PDB file of C-alpha atoms and ligand atoms in Angstrom:
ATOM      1  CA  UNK V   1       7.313 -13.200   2.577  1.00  0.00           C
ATOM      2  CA  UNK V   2       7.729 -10.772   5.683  1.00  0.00           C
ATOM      3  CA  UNK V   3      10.627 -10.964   7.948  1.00  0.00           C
ATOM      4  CA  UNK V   4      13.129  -8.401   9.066  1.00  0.00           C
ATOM      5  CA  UNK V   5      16.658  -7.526   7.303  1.00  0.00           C
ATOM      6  CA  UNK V   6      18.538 -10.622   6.871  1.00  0.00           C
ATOM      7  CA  UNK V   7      15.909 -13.034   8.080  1.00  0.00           C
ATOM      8  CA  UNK V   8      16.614 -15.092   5.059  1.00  0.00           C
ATOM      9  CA  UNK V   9      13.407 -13.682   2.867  1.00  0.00           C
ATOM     10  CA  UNK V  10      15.546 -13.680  -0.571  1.00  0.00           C
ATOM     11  CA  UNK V  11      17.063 -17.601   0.236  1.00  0.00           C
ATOM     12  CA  UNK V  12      13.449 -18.515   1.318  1.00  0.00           C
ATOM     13  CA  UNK V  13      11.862 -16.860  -1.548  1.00  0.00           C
ATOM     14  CA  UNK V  14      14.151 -18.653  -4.186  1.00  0.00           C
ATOM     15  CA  UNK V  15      13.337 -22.098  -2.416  1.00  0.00           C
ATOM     16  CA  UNK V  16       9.845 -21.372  -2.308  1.00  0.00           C
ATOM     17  CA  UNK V  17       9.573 -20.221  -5.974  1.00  0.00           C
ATOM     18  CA  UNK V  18      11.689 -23.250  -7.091  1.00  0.00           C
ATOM     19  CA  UNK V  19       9.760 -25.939  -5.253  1.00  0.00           C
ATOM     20  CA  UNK V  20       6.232 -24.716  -7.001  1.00  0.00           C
ATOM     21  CA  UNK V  21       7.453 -23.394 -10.236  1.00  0.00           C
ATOM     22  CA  UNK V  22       6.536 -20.106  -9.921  1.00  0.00           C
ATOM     23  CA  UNK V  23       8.434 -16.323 -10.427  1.00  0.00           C
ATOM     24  CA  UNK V  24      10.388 -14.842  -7.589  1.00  0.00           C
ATOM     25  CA  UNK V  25       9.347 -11.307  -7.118  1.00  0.00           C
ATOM     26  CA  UNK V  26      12.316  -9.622  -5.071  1.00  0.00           C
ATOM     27  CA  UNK V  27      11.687  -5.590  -5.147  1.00  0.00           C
ATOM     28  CA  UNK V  28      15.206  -5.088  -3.960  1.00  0.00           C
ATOM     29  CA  UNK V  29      16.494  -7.462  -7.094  1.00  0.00           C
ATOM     30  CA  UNK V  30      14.480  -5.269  -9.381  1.00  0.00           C
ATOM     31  CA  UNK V  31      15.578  -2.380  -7.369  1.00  0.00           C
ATOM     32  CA  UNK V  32      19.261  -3.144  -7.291  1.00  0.00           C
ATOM     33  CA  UNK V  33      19.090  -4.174 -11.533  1.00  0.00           C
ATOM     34  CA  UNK V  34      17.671  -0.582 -12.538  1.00  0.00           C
ATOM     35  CA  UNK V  35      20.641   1.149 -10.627  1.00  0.00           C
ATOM     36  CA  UNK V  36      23.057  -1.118 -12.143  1.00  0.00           C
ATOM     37  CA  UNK V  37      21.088  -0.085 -15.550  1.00  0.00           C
ATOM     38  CA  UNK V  38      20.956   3.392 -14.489  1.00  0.00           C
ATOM     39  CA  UNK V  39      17.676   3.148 -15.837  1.00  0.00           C
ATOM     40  CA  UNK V  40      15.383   5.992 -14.144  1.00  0.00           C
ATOM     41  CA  UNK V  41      13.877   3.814 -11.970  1.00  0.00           C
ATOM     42  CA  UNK V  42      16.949   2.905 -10.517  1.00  0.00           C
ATOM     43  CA  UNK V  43      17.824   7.150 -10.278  1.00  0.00           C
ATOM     44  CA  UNK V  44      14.751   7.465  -8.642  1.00  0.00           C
ATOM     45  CA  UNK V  45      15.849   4.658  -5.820  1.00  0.00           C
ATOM     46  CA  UNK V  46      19.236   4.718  -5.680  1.00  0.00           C
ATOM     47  CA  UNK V  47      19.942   7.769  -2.676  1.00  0.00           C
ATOM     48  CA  UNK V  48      17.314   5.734  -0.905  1.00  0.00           C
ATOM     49  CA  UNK V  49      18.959   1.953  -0.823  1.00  0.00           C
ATOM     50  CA  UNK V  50      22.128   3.313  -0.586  1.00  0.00           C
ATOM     51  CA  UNK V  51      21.064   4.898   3.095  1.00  0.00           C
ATOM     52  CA  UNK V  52      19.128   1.955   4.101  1.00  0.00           C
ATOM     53  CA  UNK V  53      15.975   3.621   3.592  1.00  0.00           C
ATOM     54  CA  UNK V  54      12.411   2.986   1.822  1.00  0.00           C
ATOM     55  CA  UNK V  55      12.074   3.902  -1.611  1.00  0.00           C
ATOM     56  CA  UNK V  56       8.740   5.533  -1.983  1.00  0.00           C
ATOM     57  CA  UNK V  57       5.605   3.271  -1.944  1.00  0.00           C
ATOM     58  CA  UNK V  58       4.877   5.273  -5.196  1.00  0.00           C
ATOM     59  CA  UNK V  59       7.623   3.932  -7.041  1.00  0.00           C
ATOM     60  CA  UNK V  60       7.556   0.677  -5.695  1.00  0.00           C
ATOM     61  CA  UNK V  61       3.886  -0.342  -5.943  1.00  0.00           C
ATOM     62  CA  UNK V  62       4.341   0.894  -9.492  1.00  0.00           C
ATOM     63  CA  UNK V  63       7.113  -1.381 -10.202  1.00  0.00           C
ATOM     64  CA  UNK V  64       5.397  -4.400  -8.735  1.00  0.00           C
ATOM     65  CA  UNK V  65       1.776  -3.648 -10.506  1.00  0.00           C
ATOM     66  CA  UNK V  66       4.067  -3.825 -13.863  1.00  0.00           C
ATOM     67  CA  UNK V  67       5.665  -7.049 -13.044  1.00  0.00           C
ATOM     68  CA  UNK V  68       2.623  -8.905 -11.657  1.00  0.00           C
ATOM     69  CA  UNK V  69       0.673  -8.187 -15.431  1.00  0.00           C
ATOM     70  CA  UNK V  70       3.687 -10.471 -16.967  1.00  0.00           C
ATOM     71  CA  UNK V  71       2.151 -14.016 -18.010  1.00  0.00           C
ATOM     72  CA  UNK V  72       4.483 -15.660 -15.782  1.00  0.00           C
ATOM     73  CA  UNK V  73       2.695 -14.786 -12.616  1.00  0.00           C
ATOM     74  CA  UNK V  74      -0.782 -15.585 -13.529  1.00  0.00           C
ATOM     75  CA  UNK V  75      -0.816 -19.311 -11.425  1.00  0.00           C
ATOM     76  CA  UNK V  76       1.037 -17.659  -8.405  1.00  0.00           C
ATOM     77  CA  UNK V  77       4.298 -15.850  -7.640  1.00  0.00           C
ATOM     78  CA  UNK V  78       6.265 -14.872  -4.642  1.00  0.00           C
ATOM     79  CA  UNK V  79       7.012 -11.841  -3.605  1.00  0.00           C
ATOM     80  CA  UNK V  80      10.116 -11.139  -1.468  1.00  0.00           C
ATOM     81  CA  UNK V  81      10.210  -7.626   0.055  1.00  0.00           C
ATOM     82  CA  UNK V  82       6.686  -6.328  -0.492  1.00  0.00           C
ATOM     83  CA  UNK V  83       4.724  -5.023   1.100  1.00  0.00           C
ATOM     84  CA  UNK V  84       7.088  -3.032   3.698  1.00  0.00           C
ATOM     85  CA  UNK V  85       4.516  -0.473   4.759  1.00  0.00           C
ATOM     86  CA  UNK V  86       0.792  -0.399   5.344  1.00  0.00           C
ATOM     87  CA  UNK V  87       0.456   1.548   2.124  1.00  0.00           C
ATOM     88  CA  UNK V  88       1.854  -0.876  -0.014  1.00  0.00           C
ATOM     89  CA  UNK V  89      -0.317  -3.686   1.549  1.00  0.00           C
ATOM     90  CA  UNK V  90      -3.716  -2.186   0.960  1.00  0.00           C
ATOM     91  CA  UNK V  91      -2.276  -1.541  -2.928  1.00  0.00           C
ATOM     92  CA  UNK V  92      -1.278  -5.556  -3.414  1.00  0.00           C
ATOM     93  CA  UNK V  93      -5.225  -6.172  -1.504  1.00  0.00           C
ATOM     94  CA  UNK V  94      -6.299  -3.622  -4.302  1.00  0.00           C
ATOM     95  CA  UNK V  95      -4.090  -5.773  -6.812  1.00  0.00           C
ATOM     96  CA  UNK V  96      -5.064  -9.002  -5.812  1.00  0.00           C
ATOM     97  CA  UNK V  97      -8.749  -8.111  -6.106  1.00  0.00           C
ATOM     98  CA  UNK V  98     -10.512 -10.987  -7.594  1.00  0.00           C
ATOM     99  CA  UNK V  99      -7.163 -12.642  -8.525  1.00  0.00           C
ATOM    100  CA  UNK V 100      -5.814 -14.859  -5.949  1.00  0.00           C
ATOM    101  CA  UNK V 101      -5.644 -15.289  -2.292  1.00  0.00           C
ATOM    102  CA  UNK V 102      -2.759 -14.362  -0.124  1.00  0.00           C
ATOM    103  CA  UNK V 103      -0.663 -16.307   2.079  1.00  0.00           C
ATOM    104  CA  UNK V 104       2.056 -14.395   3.941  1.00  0.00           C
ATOM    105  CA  UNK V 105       4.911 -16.347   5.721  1.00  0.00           C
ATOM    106  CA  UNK V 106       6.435 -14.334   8.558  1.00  0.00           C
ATOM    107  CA  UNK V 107      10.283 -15.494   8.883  1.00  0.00           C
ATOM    108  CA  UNK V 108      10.919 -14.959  12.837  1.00  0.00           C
ATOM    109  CA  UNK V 109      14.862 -14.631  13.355  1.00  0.00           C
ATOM    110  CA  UNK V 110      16.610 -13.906  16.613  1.00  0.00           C
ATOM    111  CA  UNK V 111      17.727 -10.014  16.510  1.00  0.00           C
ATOM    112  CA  UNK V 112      21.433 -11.413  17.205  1.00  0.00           C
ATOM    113  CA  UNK V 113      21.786 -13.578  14.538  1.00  0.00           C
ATOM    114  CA  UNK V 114      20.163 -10.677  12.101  1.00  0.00           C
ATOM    115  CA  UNK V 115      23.379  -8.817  12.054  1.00  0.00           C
ATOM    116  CA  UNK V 116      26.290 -11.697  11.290  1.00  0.00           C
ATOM    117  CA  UNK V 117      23.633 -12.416   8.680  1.00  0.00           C
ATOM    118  CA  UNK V 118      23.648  -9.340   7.130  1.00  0.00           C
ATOM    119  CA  UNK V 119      27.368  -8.982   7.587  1.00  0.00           C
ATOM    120  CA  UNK V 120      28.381 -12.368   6.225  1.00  0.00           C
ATOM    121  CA  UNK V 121      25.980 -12.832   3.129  1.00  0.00           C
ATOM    122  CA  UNK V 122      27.840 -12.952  -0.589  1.00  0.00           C
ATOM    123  CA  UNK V 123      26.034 -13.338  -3.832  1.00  0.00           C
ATOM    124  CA  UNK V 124      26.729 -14.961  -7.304  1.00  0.00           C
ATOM    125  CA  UNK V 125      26.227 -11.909  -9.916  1.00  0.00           C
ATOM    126  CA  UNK V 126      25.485 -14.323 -12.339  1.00  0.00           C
ATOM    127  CA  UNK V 127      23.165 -16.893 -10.519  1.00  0.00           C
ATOM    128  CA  UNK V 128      21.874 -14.845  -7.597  1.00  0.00           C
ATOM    129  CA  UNK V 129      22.465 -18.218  -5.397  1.00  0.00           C
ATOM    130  CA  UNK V 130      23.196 -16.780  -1.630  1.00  0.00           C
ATOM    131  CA  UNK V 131      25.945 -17.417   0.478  1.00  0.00           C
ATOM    132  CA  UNK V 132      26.564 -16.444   4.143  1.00  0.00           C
ATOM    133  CA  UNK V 133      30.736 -17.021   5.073  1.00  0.00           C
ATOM    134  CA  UNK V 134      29.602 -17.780   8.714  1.00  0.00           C
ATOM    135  CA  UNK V 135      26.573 -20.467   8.166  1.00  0.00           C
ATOM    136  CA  UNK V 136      26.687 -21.558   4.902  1.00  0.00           C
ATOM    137  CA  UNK V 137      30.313 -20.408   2.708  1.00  0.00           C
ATOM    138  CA  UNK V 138      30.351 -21.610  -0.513  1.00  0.00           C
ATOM    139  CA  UNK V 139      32.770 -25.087  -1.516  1.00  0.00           C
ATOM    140  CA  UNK V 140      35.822 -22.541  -2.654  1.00  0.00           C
ATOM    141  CA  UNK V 141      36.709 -19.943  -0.800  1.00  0.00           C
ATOM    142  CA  UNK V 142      34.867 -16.361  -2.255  1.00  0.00           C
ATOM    143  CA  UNK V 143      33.609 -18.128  -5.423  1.00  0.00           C
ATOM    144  CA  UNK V 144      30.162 -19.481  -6.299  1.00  0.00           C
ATOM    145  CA  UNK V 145      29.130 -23.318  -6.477  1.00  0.00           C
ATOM    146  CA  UNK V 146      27.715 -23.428  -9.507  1.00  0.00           C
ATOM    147  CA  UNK V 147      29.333 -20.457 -11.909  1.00  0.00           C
ATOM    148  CA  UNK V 148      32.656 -20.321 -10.215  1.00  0.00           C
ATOM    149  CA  UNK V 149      31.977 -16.238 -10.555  1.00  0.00           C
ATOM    150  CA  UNK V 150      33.550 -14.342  -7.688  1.00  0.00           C
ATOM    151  CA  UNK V 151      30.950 -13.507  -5.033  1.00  0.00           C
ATOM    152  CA  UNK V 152      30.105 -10.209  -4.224  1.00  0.00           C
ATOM    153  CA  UNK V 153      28.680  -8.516  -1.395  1.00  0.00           C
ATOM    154  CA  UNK V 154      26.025  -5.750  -1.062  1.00  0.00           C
ATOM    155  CA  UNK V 155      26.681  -1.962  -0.457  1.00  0.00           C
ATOM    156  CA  UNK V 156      24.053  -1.237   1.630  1.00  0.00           C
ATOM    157  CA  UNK V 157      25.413  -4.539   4.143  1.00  0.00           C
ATOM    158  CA  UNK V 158      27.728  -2.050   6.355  1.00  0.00           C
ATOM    159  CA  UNK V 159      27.034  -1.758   9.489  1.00  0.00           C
ATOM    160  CA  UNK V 160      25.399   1.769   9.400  1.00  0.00           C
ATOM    161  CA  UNK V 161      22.802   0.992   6.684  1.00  0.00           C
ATOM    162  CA  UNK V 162      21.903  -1.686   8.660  1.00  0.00           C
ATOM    163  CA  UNK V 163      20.834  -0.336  11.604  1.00  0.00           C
ATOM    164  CA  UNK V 164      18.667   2.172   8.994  1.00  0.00           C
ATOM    165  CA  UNK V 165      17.323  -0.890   7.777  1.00  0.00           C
ATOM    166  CA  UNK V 166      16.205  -2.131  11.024  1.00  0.00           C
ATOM    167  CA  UNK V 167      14.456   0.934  11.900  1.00  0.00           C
ATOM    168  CA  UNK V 168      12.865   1.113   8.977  1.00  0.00           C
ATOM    169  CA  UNK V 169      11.920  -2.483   9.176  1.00  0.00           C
ATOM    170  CA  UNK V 170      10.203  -1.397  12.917  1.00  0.00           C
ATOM    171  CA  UNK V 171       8.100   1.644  11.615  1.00  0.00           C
ATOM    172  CA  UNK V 172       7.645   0.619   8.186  1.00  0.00           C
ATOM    173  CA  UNK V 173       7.153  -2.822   7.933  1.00  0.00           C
ATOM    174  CA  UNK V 174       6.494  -4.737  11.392  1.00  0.00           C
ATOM    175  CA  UNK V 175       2.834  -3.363  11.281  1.00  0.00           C
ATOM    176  CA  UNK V 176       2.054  -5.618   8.968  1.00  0.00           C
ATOM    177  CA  UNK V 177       2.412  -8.519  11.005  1.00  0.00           C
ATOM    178  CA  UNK V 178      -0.725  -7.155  12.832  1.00  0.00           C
ATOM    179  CA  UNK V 179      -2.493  -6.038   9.125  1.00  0.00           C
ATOM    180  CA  UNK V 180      -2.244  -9.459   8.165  1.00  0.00           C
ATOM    181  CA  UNK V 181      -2.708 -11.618  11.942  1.00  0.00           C
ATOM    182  CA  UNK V 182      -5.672  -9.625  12.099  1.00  0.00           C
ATOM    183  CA  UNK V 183      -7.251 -11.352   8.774  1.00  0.00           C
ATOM    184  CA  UNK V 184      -5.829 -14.930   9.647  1.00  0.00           C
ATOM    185  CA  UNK V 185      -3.423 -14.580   7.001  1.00  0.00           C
ATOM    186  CA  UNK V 186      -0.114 -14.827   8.632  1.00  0.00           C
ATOM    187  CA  UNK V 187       1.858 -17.940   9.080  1.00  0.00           C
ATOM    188  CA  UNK V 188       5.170 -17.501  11.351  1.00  0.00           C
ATOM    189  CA  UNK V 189       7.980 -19.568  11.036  1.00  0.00           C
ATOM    190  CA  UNK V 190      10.827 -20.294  13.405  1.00  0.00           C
ATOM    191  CA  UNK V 191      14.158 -19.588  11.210  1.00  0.00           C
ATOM    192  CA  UNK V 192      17.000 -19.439  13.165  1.00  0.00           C
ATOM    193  CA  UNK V 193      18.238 -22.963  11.936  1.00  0.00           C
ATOM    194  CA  UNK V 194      19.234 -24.343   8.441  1.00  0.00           C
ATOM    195  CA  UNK V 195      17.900 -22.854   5.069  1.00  0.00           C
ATOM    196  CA  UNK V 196      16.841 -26.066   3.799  1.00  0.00           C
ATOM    197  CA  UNK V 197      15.045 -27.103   6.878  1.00  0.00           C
ATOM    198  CA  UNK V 198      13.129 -23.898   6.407  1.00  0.00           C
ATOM    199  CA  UNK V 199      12.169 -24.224   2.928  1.00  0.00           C
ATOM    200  CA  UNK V 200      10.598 -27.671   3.572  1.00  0.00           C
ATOM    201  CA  UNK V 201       8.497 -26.250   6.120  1.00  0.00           C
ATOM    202  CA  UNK V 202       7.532 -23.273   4.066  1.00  0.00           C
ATOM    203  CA  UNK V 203       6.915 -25.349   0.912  1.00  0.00           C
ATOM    204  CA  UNK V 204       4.856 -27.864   3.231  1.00  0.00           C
ATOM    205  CA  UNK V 205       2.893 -25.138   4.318  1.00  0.00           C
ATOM    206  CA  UNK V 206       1.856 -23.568   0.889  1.00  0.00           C
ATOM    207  CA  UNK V 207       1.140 -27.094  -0.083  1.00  0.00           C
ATOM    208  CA  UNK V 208      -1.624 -27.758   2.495  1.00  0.00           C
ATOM    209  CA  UNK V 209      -2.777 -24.150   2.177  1.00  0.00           C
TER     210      UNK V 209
HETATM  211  P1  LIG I   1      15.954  -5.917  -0.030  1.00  0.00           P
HETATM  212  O1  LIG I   1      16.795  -6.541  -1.076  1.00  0.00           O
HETATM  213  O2  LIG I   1      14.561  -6.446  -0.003  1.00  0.00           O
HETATM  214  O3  LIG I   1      16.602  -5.917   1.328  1.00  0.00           O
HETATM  215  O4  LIG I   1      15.812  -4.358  -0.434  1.00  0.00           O
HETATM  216  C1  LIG I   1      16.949  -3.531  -0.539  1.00  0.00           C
HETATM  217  C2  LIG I   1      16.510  -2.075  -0.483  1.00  0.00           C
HETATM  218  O5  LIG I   1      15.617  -1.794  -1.571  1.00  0.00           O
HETATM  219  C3  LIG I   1      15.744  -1.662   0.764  1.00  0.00           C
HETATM  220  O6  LIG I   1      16.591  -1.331   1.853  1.00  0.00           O
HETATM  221  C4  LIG I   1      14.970  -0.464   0.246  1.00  0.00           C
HETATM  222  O7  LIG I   1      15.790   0.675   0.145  1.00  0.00           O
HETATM  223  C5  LIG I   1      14.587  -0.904  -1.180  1.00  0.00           C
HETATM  224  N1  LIG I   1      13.310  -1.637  -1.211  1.00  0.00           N
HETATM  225  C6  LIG I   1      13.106  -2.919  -1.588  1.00  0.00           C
HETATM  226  N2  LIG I   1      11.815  -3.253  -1.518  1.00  0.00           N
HETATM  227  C7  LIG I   1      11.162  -2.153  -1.075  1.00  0.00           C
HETATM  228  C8  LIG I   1       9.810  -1.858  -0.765  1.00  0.00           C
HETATM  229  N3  LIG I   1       8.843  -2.779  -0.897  1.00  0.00           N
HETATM  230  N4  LIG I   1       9.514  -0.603  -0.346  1.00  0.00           N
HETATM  231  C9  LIG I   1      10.446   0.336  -0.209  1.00  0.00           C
HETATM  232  N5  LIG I   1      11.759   0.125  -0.454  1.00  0.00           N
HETATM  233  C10 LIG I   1      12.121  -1.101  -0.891  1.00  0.00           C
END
């Protein structure tokens, strides 16, 4: 799933995954769980998410080789936040050797919306549902649909980290979109409109794919 910050990847990835039964692989929600841990993997990100920028491709690619050898991925998995650079792509093509074919869905979002995304999105901590206060708040004020547990909101959603984020969306990351047009791989997706509107189309096109 490719898209820039706040383009929806983690709400379309969750949809996705749900619809076909298969593992959500979100590199940020690993990312985010090892600094809660403090577990050294978490150390070694940490200064990095905080500022908005990319952990190293070594860490990362490491992290996702790991999690892609669990049985639960062997029929398919989706992976939300990887690749971000050209590095990392030409590891998962290494990866993926032999193993399965790639389909990457390219979430197009108009840059003006990006930001009251960002700005507005809450999260369960016990669920991981998403919430944004502006397009879609939860029934109760601050508190999650399903667990009742009071949302939360990400650090690195201020306003400075974000603009960090979109630059390193534009050098890191938005060469992809030519890595992958290039092989016929890339399907782009209109999603300025409602999640589940979205999903359907995403779901309809992994199902003719
Ligand atoms: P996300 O939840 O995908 O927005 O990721 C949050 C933060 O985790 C990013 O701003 C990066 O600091 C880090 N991160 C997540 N995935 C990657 C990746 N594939 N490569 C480098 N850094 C990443």
């Amino acid at each position: 799933m490719l898209g820039a910050p706040g383009a929806g990847k983690g709400t379309q990835a969750r949809g996705v995954a749900e619809c076909f039964g298969i593992p959500h692989i979100s590199t940020g929600d690993i990312l985010r769980e090892a600094v809660a841990k403090r577990l050294p993997l978490g150390l070694a990100a940490q200064q990095e998410m905080e500022a908005g920028r990319l952990v190293s491709d070594k860490v990362v690619c490491g992290l996702v080789k790991e999690r892609l050898q669990r049985p639960d991925a062997v029929s398919g998995f989706i992976l939300d936040g990887f690749p971000r650079t050209l590095v990392q792509a030409r590891y998962l093509d290494r990866l993926l050797r032999g193993r399965a074919d790639l389909l990457v869905l390219n979430l197009r979002v108009d840059p003006e919306l990006l930001v009251k995304r960002l700005t507005g999105r809450r999260s369960c901590p016990v669920c991981g549902q998403i919430y944004n206060i502006y397009f879609n708040p939860p029934r109760q004020e601050g508190r999650c649909d399903r667990e009742s547990a009071k949302l939360v909101y990400r650090s690195d959603d201020n306003e400075q980290t974000i603009r960090q984020r979109f630059m390193a969306y534009e050098h890191g990351t938005k060469p992809l979109i030519e890595y992958y047009g290039r092989r016929n791989l890339l399907h782009d997706f209109d999603a300025d409109g409602a999640p589940e509107t979205i999903t359907r189309q995403l779901c309809e096109c992994l199902r003719k794919a």
